[in-house]
mmCIF file with all atom_site columns, C-alpha atoms in Angstrom:
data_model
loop_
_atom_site.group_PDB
_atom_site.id
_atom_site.type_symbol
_atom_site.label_atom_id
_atom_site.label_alt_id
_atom_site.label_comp_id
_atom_site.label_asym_id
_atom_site.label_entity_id
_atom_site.label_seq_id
_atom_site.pdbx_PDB_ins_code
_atom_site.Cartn_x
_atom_site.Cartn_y
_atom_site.Cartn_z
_atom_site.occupancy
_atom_site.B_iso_or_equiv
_atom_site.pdbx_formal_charge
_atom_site.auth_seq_id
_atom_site.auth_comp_id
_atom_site.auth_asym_id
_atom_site.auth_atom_id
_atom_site.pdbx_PDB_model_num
ATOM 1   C CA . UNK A 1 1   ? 0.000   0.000   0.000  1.00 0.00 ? 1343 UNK A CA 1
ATOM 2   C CA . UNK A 1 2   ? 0.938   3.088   -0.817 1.00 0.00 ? 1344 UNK A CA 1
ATOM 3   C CA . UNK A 1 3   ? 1.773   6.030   2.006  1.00 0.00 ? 1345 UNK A CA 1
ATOM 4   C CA . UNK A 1 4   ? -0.325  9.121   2.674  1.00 0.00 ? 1346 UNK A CA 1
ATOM 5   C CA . UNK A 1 5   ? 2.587   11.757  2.382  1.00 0.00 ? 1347 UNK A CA 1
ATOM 6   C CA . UNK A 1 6   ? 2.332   15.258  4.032  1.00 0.00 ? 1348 UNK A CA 1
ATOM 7   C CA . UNK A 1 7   ? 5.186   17.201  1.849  1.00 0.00 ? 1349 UNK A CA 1
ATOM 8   C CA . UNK A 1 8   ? 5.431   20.211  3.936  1.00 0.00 ? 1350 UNK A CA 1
ATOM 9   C CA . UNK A 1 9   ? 8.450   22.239  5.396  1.00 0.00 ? 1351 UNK A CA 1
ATOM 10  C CA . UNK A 1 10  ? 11.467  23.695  3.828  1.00 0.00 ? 1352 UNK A CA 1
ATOM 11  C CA . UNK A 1 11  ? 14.264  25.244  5.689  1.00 0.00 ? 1353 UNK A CA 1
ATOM 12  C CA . UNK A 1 12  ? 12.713  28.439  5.911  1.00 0.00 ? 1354 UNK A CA 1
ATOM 13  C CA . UNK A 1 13  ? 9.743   27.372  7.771  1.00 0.00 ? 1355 UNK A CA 1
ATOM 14  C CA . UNK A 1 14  ? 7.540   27.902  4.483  1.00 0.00 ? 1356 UNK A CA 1
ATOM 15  C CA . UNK A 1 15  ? 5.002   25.182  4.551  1.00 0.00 ? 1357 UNK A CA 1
ATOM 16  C CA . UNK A 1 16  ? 4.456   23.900  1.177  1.00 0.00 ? 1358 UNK A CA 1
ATOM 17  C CA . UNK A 1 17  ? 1.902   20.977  1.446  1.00 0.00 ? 1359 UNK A CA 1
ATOM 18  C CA . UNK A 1 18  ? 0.952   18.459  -0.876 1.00 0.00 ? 1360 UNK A CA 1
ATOM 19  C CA . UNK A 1 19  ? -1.166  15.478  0.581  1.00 0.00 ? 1361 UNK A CA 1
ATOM 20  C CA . UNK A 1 20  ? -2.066  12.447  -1.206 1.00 0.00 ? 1362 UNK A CA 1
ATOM 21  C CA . UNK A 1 21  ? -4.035  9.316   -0.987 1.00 0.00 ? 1363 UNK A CA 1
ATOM 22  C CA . UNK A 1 22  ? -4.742  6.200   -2.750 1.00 0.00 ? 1364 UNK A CA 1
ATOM 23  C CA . UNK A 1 23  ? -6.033  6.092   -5.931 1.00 0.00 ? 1365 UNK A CA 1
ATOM 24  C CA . UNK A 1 24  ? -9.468  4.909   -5.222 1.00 0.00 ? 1366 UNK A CA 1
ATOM 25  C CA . UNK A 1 25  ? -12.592 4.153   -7.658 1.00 0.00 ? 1367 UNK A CA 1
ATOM 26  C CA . UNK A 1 26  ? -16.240 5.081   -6.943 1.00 0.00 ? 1368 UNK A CA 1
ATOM 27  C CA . UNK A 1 27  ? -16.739 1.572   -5.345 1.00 0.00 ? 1369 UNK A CA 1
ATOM 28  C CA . UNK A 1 28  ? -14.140 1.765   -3.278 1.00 0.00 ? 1370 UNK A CA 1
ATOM 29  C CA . UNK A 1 29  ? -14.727 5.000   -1.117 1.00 0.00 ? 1371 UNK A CA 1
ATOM 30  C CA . UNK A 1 30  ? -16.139 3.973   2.020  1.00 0.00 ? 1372 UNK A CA 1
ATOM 31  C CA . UNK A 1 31  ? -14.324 0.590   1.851  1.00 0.00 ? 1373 UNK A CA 1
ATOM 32  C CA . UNK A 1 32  ? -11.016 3.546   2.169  1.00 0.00 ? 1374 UNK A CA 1
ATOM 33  C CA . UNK A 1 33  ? -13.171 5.837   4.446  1.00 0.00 ? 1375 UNK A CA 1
ATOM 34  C CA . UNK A 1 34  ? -14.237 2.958   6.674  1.00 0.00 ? 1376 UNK A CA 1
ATOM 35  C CA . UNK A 1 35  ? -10.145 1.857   6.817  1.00 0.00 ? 1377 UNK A CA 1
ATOM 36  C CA . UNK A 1 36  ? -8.977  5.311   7.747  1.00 0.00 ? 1378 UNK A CA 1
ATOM 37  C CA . UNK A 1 37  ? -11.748 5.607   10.478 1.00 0.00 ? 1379 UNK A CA 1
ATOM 38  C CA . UNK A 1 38  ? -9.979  2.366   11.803 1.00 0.00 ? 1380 UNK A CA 1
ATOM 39  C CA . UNK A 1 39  ? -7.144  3.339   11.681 1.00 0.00 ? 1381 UNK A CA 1
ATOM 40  C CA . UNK A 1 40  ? -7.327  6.893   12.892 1.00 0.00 ? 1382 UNK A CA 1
ATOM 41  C CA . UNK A 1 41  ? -9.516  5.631   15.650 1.00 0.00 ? 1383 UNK A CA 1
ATOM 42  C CA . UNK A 1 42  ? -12.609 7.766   14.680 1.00 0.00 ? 1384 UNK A CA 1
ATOM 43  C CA . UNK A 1 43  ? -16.417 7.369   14.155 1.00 0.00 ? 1385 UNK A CA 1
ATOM 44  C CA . UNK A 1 44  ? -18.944 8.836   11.790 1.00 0.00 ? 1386 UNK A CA 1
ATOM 45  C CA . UNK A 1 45  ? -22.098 9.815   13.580 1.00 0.00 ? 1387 UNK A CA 1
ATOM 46  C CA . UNK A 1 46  ? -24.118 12.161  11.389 1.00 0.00 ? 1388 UNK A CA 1
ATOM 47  C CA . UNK A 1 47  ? -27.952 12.040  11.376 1.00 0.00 ? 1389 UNK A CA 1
ATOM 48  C CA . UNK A 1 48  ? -30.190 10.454  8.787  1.00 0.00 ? 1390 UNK A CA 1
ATOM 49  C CA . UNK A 1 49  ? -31.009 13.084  6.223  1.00 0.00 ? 1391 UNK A CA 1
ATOM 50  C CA . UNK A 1 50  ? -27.801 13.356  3.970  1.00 0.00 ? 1392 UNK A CA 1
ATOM 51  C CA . UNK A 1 51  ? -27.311 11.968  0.379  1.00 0.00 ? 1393 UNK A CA 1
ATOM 52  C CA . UNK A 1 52  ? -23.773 10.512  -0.283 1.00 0.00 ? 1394 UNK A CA 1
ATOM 53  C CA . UNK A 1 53  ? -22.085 11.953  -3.352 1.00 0.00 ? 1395 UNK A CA 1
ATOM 54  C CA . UNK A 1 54  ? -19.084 10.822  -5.629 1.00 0.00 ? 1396 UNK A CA 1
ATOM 55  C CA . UNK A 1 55  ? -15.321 11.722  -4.729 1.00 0.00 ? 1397 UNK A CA 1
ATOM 56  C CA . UNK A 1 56  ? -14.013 14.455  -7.309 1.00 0.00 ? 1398 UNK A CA 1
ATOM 57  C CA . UNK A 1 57  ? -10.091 14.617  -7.672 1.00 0.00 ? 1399 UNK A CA 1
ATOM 58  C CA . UNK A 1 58  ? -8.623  18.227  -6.986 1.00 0.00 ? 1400 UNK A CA 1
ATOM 59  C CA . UNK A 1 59  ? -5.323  18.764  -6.110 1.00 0.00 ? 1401 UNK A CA 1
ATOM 60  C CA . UNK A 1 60  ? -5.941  21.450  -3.342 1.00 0.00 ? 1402 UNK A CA 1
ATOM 61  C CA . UNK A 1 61  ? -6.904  18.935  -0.603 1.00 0.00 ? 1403 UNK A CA 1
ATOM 62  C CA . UNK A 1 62  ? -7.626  14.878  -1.269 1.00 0.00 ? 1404 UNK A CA 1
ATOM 63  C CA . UNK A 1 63  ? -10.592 13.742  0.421  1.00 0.00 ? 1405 UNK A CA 1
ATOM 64  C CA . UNK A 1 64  ? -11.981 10.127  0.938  1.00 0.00 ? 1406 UNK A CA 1
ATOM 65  C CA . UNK A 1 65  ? -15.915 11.124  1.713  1.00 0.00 ? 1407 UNK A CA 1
ATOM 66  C CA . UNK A 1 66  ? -18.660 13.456  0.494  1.00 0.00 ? 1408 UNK A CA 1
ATOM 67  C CA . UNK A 1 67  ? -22.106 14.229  1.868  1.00 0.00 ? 1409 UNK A CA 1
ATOM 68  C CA . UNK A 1 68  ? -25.008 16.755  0.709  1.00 0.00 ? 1410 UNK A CA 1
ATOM 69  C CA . UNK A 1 69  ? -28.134 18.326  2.956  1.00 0.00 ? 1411 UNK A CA 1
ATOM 70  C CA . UNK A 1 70  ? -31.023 16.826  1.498  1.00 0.00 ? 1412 UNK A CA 1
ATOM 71  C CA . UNK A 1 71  ? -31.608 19.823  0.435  1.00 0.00 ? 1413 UNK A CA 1
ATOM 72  C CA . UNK A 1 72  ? -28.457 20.356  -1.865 1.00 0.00 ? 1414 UNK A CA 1
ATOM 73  C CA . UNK A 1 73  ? -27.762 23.379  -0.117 1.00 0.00 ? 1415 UNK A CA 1
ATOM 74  C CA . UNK A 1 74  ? -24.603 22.266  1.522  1.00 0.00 ? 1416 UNK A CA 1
ATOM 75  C CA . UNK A 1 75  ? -21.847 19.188  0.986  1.00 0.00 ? 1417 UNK A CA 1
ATOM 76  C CA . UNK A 1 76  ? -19.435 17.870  3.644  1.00 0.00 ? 1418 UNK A CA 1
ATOM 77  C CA . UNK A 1 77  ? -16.319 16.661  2.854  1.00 0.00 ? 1419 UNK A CA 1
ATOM 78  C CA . UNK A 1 78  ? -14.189 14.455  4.946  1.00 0.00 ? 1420 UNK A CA 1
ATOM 79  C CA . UNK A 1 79  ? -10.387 13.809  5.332  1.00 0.00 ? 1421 UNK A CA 1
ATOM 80  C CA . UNK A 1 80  ? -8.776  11.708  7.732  1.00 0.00 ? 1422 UNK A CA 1
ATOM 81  C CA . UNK A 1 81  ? -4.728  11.078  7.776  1.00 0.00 ? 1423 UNK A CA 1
ATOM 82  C CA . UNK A 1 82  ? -3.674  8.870   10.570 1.00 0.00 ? 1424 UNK A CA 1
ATOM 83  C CA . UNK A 1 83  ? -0.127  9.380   11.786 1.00 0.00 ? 1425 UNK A CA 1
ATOM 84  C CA . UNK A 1 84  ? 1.063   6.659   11.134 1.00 0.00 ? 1426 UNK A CA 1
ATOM 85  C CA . UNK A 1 85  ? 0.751   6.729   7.105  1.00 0.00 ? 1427 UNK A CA 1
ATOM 86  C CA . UNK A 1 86  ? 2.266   10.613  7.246  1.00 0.00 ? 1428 UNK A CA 1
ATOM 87  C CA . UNK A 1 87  ? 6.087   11.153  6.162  1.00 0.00 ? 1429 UNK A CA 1
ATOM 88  C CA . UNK A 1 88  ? 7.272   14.309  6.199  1.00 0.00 ? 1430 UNK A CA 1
ATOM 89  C CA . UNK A 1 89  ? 9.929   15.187  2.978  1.00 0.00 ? 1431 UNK A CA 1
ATOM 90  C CA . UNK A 1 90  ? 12.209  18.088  4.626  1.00 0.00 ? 1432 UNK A CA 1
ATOM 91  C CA . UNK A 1 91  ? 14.712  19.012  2.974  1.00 0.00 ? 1433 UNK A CA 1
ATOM 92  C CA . UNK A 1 92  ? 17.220  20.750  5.828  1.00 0.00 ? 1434 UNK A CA 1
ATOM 93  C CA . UNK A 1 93  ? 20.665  18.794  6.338  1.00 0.00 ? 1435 UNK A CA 1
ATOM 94  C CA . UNK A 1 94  ? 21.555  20.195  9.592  1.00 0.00 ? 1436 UNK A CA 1
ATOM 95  C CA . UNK A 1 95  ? 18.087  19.713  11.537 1.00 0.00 ? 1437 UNK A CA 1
ATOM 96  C CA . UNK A 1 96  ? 15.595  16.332  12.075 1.00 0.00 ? 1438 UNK A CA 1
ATOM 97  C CA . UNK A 1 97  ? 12.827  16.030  10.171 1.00 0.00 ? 1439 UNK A CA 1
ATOM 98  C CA . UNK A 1 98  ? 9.707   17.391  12.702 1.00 0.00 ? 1440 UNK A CA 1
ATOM 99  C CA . UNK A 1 99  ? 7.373   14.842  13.978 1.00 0.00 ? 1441 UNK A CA 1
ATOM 100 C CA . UNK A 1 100 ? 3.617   14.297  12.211 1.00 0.00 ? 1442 UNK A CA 1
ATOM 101 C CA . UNK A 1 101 ? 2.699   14.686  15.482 1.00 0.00 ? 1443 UNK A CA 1
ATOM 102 C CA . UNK A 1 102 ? 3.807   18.089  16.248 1.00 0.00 ? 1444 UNK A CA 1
ATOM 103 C CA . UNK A 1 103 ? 2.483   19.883  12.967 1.00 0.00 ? 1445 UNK A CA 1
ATOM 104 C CA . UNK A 1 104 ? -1.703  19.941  13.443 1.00 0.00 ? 1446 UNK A CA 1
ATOM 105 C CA . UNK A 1 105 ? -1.337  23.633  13.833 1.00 0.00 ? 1447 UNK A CA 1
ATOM 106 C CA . UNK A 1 106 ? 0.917   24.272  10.914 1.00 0.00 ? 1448 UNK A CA 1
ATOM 107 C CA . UNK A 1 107 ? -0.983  21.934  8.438  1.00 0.00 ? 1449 UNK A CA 1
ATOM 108 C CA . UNK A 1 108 ? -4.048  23.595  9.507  1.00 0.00 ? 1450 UNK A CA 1
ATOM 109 C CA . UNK A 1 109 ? -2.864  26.672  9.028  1.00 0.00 ? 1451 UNK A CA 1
ATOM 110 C CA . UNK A 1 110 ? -1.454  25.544  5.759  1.00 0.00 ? 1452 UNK A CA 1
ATOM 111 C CA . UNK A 1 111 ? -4.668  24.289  4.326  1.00 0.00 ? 1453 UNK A CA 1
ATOM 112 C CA . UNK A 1 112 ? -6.917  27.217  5.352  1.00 0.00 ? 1454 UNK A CA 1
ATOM 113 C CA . UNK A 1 113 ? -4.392  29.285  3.082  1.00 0.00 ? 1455 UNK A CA 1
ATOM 114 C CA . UNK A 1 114 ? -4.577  26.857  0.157  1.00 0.00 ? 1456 UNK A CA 1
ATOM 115 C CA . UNK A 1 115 ? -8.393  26.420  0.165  1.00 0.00 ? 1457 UNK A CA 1
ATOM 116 C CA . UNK A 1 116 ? -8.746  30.367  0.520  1.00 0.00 ? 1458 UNK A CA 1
ATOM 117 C CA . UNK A 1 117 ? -6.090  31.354  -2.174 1.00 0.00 ? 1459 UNK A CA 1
ATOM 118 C CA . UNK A 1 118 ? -4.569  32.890  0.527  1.00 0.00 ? 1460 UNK A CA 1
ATOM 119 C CA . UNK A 1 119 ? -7.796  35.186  1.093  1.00 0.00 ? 1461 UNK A CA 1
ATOM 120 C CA . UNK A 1 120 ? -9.013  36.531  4.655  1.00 0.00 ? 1462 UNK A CA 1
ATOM 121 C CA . UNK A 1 121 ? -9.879  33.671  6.539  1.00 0.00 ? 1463 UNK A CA 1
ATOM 122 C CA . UNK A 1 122 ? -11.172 34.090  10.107 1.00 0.00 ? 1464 UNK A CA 1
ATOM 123 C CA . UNK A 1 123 ? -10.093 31.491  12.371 1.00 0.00 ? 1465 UNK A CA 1
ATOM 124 C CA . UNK A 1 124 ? -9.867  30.191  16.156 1.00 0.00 ? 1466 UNK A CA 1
ATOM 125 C CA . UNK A 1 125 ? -8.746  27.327  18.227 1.00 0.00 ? 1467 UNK A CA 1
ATOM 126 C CA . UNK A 1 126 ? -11.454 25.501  20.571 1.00 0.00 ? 1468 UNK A CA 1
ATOM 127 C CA . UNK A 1 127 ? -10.505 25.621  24.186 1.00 0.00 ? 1469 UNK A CA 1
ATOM 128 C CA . UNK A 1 128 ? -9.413  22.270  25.213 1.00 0.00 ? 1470 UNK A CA 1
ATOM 129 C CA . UNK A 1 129 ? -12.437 21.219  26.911 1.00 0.00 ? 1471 UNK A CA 1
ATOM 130 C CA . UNK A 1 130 ? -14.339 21.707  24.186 1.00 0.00 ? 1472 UNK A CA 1
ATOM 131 C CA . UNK A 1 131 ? -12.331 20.104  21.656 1.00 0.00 ? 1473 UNK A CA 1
ATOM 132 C CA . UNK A 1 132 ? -12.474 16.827  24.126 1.00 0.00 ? 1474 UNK A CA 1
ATOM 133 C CA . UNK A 1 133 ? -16.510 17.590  24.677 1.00 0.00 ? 1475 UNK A CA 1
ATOM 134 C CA . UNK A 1 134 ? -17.080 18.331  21.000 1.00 0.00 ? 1476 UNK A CA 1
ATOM 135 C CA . UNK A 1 135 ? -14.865 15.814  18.719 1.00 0.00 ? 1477 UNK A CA 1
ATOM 136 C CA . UNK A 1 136 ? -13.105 13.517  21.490 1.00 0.00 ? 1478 UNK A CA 1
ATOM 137 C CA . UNK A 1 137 ? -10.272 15.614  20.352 1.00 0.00 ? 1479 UNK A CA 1
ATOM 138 C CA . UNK A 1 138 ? -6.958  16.508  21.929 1.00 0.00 ? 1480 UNK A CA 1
ATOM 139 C CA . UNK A 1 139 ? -6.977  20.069  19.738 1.00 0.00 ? 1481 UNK A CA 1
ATOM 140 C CA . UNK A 1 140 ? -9.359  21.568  17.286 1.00 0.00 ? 1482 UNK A CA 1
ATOM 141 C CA . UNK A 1 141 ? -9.695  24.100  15.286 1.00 0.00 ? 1483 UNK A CA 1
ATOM 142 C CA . UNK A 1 142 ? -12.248 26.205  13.138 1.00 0.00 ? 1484 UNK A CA 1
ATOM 143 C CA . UNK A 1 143 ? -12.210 28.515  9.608  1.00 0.00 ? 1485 UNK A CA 1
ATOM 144 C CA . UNK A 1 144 ? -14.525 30.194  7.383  1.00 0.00 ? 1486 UNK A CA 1
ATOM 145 C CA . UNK A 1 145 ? -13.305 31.228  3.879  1.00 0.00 ? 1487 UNK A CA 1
ATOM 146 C CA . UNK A 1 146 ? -13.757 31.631  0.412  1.00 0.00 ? 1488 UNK A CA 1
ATOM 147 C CA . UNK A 1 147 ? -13.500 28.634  -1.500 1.00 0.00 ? 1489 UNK A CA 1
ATOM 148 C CA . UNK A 1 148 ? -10.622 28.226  -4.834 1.00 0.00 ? 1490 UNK A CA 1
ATOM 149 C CA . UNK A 1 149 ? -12.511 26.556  -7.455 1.00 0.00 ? 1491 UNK A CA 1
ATOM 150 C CA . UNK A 1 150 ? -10.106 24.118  -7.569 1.00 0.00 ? 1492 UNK A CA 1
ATOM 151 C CA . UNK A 1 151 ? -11.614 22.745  -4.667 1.00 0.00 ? 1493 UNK A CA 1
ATOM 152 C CA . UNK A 1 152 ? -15.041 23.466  -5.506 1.00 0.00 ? 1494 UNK A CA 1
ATOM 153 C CA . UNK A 1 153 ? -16.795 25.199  -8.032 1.00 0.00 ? 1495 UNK A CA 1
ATOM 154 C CA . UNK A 1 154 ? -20.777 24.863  -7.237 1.00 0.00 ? 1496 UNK A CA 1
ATOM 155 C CA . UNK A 1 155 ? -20.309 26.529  -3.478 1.00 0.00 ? 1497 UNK A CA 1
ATOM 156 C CA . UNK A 1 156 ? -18.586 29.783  -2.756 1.00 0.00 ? 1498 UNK A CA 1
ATOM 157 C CA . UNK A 1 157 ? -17.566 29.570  1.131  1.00 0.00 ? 1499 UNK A CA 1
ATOM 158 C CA . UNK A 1 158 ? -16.245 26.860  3.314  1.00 0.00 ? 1500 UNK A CA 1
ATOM 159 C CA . UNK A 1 159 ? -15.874 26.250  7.198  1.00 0.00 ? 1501 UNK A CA 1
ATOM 160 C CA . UNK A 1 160 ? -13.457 23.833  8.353  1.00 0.00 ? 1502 UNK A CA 1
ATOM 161 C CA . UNK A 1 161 ? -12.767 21.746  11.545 1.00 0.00 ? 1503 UNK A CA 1
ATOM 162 C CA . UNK A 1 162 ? -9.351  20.593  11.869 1.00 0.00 ? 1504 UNK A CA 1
ATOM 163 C CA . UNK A 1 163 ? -9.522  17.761  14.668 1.00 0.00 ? 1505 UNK A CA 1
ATOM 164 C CA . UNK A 1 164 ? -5.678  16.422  16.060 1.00 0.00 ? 1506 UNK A CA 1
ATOM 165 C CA . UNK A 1 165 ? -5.798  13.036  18.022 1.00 0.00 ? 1507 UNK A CA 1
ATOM 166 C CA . UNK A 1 166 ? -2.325  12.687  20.452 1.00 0.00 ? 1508 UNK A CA 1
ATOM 167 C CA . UNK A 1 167 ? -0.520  9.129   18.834 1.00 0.00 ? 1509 UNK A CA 1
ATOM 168 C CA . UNK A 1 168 ? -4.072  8.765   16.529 1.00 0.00 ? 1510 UNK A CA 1
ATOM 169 C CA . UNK A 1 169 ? -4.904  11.224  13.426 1.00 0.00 ? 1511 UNK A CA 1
ATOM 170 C CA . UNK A 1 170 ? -4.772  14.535  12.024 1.00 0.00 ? 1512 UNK A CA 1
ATOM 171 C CA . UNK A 1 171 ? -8.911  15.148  10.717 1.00 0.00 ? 1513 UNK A CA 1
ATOM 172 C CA . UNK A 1 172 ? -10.730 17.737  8.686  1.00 0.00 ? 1514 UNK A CA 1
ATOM 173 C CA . UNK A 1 173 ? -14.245 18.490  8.110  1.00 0.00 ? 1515 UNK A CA 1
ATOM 174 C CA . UNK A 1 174 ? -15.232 20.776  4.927  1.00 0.00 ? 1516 UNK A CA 1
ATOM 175 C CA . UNK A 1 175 ? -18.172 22.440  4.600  1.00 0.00 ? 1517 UNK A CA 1
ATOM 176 C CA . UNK A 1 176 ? -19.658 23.929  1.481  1.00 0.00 ? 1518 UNK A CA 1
ATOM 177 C CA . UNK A 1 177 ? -22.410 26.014  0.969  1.00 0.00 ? 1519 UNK A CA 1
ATOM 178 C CA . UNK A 1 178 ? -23.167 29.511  -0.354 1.00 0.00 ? 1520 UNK A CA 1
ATOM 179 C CA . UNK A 1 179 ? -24.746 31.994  2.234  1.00 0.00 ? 1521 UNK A CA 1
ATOM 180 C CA . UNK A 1 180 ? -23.078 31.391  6.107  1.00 0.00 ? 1522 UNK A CA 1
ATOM 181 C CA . UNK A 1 181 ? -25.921 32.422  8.210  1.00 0.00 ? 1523 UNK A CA 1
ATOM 182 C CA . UNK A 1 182 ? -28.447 30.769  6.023  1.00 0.00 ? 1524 UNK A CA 1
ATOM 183 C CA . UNK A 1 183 ? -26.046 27.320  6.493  1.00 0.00 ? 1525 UNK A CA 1
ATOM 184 C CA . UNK A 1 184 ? -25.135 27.854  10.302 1.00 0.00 ? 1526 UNK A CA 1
ATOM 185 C CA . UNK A 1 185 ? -28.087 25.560  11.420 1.00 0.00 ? 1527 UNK A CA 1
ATOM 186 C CA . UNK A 1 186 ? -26.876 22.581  8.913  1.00 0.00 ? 1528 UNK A CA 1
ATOM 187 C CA . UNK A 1 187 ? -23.389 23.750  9.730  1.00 0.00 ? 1529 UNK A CA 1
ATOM 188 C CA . UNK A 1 188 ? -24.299 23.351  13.449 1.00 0.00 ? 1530 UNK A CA 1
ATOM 189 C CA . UNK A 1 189 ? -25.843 19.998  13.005 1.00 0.00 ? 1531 UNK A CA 1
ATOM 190 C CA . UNK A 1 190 ? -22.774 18.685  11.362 1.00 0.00 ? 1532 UNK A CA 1
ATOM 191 C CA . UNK A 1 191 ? -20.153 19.941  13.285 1.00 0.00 ? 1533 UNK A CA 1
ATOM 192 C CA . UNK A 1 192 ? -19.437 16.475  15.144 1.00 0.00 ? 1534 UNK A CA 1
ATOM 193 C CA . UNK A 1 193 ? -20.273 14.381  12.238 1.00 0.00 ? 1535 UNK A CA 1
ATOM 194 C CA . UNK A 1 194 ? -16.813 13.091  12.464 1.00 0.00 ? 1536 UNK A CA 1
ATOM 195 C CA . UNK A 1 195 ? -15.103 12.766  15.817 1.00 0.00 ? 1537 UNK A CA 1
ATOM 196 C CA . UNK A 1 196 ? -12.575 10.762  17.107 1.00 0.00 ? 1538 UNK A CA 1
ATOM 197 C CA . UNK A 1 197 ? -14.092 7.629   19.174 1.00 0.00 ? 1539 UNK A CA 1
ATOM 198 C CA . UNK A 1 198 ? -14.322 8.119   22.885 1.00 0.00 ? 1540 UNK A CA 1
ATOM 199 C CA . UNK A 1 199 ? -11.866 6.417   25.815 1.00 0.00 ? 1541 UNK A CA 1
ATOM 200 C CA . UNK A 1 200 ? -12.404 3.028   26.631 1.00 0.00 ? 1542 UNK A CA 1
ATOM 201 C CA . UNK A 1 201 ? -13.735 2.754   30.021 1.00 0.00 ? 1543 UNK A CA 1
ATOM 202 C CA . UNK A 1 202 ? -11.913 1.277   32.030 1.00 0.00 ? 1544 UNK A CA 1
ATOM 203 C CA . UNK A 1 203 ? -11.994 -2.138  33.434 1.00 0.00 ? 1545 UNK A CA 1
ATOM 204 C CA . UNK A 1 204 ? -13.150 -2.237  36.626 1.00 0.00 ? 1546 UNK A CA 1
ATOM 205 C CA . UNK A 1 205 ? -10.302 -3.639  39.057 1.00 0.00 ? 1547 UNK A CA 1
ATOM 206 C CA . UNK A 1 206 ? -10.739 -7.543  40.075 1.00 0.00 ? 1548 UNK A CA 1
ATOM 207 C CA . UNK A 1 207 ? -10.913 -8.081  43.789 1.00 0.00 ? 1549 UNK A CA 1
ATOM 208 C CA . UNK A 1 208 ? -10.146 -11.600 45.368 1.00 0.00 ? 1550 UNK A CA 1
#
């Protein structure tokens, strides 16, 4: 199998990222989706209402899942890279490589700027608690921007959740739609379609 690769940092501290996935046909999607989720240790828990449409290649950010409101009037897109399949190519002799681990803010950062062209792009980190209440999360983040046609061309703004799981998975949640207050209830309703799974409780201790 082939490696999801996270080609980001150059001596300078510019992050340059290119992320990539397996080639995957229609039929194939969730069987991928369902294998990240695995792997990344996460669930998808969205409510009954929302259509499943095909994967479309771009080369701003690779995802491996779409949904639509019933509606039409927004799509969710969902990317999930667990740690374990991210390499980093760096290209300084003198320093190590930085660990996946250590770069959720950075890509985040990163990907905002790509999806946006670089545009204005409001953004904030959840408090700690909430990322833990909200996604299961050990850090998240949020965006709203415009959206590059590359990435899409039928919806003109985007919100994002970056989710970071310590040892687990780097995760992203696109949404796409064309007016933001007239999409904050569907955006609300989504926002913990994807989360990480919650703790194992655990076993109670075996007295003798």
């Amino acid at each position: 199998m082939r490696t999801l690769v996270s080609r980001m940092l150059r001596p300078a501290g510019l992050a340059a990222l290119l992320m990539s996935v397996f080639p995957v046909h229609a039929e194939g999607e969730d069987v991928m989706f369902h294998q990240l989720m695995d792997e990344a240790g996460m669930v998808l828990q969205c409510d009954d209402g929302y259509v499943g449409v095909p994967v479309v290649d771009n080369e701003l950010l690779p995802y491996e899942k779409a949904l639509r409101t019933g509606d039409g009037s927004m799509e969710i897109r969902f990317v999930i890279r667990p740690l374990a399949r991210i390499t980093i190519d760096y290209e300084d002799p003198h320093n190590a490589a930085p660990e996946p681990e250590h770069l959720f803010p950075l890509l985040f950062q990163s990907l905002t700027e790509q999806l946006s062209g670089g545009r204005h792009s409001p953004h904030r980190e959840y408090p700690a608690q909430k990322a833990r209440e909200i996604f299961n999360a050990d850090w998240a983040a949020a965006s709203t921007f415009d959206v590059m046609p590359g990435f899409n061309a039928a919806f003109n703004h985007g919100f994002m959740i970056a989710m970071h799981g310590v040892g687990k998975a780097d995760a992203y949640t696109v949404m796409l739609f064309d007016d933001y207050e007239t999409a904050r209830p569907a955006i609300n309703e989504a926002l913990n379609c994807l989360v990480f799974a919650p703790p194992e409780p655990e076993a109670s201790a075996v007295t003798e």
